[in-house]
PDB file of C-alpha atoms in Angstrom:
ATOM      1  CA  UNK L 200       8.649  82.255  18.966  1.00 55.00           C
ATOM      2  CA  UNK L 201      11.795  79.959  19.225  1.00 56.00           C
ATOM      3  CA  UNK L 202      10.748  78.886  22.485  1.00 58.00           C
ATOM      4  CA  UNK L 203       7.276  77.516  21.190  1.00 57.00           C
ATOM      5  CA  UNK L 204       8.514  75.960  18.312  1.00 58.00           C
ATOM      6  CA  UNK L 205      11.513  74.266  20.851  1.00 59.00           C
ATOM      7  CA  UNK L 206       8.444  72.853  22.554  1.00 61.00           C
ATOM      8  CA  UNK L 207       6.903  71.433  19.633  1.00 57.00           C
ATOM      9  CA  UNK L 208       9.828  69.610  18.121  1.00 57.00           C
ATOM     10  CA  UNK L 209      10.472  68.310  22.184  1.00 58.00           C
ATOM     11  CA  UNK L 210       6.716  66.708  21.983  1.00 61.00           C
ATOM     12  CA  UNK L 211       7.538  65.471  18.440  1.00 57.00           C
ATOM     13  CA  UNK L 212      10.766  63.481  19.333  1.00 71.00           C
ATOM     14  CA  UNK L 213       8.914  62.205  22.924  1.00 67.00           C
ATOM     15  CA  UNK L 214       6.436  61.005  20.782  1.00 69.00           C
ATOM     16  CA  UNK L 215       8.683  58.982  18.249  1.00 65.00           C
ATOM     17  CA  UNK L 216      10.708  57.791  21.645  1.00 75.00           C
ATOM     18  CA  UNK L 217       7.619  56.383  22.951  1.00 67.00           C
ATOM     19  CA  UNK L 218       6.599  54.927  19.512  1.00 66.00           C
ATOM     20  CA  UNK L 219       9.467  52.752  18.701  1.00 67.00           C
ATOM     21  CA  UNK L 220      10.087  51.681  22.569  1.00 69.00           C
ATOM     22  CA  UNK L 221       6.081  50.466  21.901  1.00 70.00           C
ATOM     23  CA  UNK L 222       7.642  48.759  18.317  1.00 67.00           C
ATOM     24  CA  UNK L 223      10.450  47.614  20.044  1.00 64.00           C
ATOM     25  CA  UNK L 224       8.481  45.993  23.449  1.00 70.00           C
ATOM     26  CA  UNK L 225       5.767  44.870  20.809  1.00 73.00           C
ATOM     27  CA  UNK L 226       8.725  42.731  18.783  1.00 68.00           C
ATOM     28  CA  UNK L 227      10.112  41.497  21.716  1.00 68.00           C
ATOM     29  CA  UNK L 228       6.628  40.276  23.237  1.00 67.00           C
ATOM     30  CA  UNK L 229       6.005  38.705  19.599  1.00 59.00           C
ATOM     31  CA  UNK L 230       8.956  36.394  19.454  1.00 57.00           C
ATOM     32  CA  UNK L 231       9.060  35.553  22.883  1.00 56.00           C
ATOM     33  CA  UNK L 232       5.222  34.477  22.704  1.00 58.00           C
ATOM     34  CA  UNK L 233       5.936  32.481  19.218  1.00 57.00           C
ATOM     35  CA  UNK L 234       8.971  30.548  20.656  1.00 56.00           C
ATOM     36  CA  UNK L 235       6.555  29.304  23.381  1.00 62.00           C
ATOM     37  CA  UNK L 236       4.134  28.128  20.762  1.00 65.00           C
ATOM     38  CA  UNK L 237       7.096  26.602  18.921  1.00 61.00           C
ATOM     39  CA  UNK L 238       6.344  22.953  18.552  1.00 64.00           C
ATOM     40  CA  UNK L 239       9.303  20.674  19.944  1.00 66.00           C
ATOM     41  CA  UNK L 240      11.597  19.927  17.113  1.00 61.00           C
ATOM     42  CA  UNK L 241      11.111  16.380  16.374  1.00 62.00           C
ATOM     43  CA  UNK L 242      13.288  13.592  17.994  1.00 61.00           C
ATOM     44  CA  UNK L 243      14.904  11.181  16.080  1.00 58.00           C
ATOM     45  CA  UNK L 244      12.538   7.788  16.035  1.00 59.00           C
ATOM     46  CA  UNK L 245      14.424   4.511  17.297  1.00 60.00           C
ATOM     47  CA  UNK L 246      13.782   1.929  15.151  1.00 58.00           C
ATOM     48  CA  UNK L 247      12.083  -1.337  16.537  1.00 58.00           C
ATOM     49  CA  UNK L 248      14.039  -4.535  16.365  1.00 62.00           C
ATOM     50  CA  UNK L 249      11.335  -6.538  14.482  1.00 60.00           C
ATOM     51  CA  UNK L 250      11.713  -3.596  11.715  1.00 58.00           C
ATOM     52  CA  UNK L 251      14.913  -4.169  11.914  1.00 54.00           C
ATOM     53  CA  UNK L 252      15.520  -7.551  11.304  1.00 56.00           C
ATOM     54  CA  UNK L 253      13.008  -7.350   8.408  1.00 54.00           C
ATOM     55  CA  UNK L 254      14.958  -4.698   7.016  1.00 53.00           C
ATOM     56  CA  UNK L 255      17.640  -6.603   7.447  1.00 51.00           C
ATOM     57  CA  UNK L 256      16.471 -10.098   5.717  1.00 50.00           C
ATOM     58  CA  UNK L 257      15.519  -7.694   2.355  1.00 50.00           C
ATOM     59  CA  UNK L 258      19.005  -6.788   2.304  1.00 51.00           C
ATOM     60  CA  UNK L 259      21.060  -9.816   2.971  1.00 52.00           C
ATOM     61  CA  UNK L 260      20.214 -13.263   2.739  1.00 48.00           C
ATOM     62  CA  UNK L 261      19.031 -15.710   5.481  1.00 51.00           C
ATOM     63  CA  UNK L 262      20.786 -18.847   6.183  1.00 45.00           C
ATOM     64  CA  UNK L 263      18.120 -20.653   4.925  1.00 45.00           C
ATOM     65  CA  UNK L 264      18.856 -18.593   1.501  1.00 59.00           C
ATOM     66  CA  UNK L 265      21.689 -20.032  -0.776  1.00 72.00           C
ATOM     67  CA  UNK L 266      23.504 -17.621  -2.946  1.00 89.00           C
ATOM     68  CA  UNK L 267      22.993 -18.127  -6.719  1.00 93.00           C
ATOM     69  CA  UNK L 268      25.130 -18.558  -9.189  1.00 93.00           C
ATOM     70  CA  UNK L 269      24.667 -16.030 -12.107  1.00 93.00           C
ATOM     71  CA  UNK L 270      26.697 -18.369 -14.421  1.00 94.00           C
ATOM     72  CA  UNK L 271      24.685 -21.721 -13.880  1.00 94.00           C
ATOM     73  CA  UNK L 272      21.104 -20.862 -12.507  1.00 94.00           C
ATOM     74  CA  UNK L 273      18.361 -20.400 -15.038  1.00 96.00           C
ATOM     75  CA  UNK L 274      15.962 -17.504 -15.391  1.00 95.00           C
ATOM     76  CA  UNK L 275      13.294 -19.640 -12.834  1.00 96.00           C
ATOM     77  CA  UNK L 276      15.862 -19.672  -9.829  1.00 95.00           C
ATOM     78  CA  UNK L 277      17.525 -16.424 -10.626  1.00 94.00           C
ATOM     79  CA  UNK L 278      13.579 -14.701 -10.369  1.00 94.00           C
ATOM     80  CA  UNK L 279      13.223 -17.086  -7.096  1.00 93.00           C
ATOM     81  CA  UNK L 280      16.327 -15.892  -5.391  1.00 94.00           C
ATOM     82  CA  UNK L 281      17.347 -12.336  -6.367  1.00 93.00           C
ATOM     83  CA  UNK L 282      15.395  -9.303  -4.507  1.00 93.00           C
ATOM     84  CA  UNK L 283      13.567  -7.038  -7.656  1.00 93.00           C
ATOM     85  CA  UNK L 284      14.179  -9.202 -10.398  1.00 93.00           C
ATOM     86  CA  UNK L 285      11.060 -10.828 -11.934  1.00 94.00           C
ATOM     87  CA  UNK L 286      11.635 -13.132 -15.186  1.00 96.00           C
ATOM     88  CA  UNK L 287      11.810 -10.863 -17.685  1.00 96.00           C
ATOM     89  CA  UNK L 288      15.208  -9.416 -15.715  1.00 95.00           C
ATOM     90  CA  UNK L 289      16.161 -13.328 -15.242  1.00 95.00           C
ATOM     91  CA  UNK L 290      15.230 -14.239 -18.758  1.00 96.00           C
ATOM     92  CA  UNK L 291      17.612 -10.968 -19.665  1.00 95.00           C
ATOM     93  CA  UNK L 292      20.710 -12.446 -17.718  1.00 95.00           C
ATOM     94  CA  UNK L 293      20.621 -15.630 -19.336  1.00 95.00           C
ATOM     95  CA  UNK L 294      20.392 -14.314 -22.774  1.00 95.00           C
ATOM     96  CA  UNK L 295      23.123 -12.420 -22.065  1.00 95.00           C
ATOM     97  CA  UNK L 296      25.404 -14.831 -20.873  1.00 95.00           C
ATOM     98  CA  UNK L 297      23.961 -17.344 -23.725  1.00 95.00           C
ATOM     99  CA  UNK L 298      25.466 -14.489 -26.060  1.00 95.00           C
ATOM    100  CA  UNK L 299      28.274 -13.432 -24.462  1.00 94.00           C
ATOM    101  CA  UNK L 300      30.080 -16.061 -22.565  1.00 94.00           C
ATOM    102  CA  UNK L 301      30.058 -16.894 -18.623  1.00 94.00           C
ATOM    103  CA  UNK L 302      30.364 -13.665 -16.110  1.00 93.00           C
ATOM    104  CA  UNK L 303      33.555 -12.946 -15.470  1.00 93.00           C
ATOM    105  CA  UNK L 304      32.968 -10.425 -12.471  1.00 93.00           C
ATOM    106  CA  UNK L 305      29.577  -9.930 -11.034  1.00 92.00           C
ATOM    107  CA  UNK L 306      29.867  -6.024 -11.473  1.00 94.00           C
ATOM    108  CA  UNK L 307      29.433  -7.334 -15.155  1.00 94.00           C
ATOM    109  CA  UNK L 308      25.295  -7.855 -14.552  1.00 93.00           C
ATOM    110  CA  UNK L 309      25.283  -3.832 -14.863  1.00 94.00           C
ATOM    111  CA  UNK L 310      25.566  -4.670 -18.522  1.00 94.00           C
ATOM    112  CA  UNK L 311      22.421  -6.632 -18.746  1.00 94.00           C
ATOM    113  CA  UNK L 312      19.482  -4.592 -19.476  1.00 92.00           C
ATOM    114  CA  UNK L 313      17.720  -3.578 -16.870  1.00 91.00           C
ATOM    115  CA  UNK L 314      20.211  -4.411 -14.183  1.00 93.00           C
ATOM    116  CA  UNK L 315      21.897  -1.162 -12.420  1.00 93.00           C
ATOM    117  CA  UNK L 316      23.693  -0.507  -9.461  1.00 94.00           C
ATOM    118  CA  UNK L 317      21.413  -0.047  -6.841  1.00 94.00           C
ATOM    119  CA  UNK L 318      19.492  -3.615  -7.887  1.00 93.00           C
ATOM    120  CA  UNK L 319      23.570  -4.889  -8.165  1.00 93.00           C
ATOM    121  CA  UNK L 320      24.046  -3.662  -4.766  1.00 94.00           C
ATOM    122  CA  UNK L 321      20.449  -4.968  -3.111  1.00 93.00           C
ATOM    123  CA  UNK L 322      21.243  -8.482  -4.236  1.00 94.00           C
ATOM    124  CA  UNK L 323      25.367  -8.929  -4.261  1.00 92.00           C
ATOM    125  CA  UNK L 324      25.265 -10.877  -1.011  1.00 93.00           C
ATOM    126  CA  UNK L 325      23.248 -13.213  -3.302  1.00 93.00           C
ATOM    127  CA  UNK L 326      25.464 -13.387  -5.888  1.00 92.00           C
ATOM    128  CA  UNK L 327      28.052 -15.829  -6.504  1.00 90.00           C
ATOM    129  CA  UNK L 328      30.525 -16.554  -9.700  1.00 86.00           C
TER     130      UNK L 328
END
């Protein structure tokens, strides 16, 4: 009777053998077959010079540009000249120098309603005392 059941158990773990070397082989097939599929990661896109330099003119001046001064230009020319700041930003600026005396550091336009750093930062090659 041992001998027969011996047999049985034999078949049993040559059948579990052969299923997870199918699982295994299966997996193995799977991922190899997906990282074929895998689309390219993407590359890094060069930016074109004409974007560039228009980029570029947003951020800083031109020569053609003069720099304003945020102590003697009136709402009209600081809406004119400043990148993101319409008249009711200009308008602002001068009321708050009208009540509060000249600039003494541009850093000090933060205080003006409306004005924070990243608009400060956009426009200090602008700027002048």
């Amino acid at each position: 009777m041992q001998h027969s059941e011996n047999k049985g158990i034999t078949r049993f773990s040559h059948s579990v053998k052969f299923l997870l070397a199918a699982a295994l082989f299966s997996l193995v097939g799977a991922s190899a077959s997906a990282a074929e599929k895998a689309p390219p990661a993407p590359q890094p896109v060069a930016q074109s010079p004409a974007k560039a330099e228009r980029q570029a003119a947003v951020e800083a001046p031109s020569e053609d540009e003069a720099t304003v001064s945020i102590n003697d230009a009136d709402a009209e020319e600081l809406a004119s000249k400043l990148n993101g700041v319409g008249m009711k930003k200009a308008e602002a600026i001068v009321r708050y120098r009208e009540q509060n005396g000249p600039f003494t550091q541009v850093e000090q336009l933060q205080e003006v309603p409306g004005i924070g750093p990243t608009l400060l930062e956009k426009n200090r090659a602008r700027l002048k005392m």
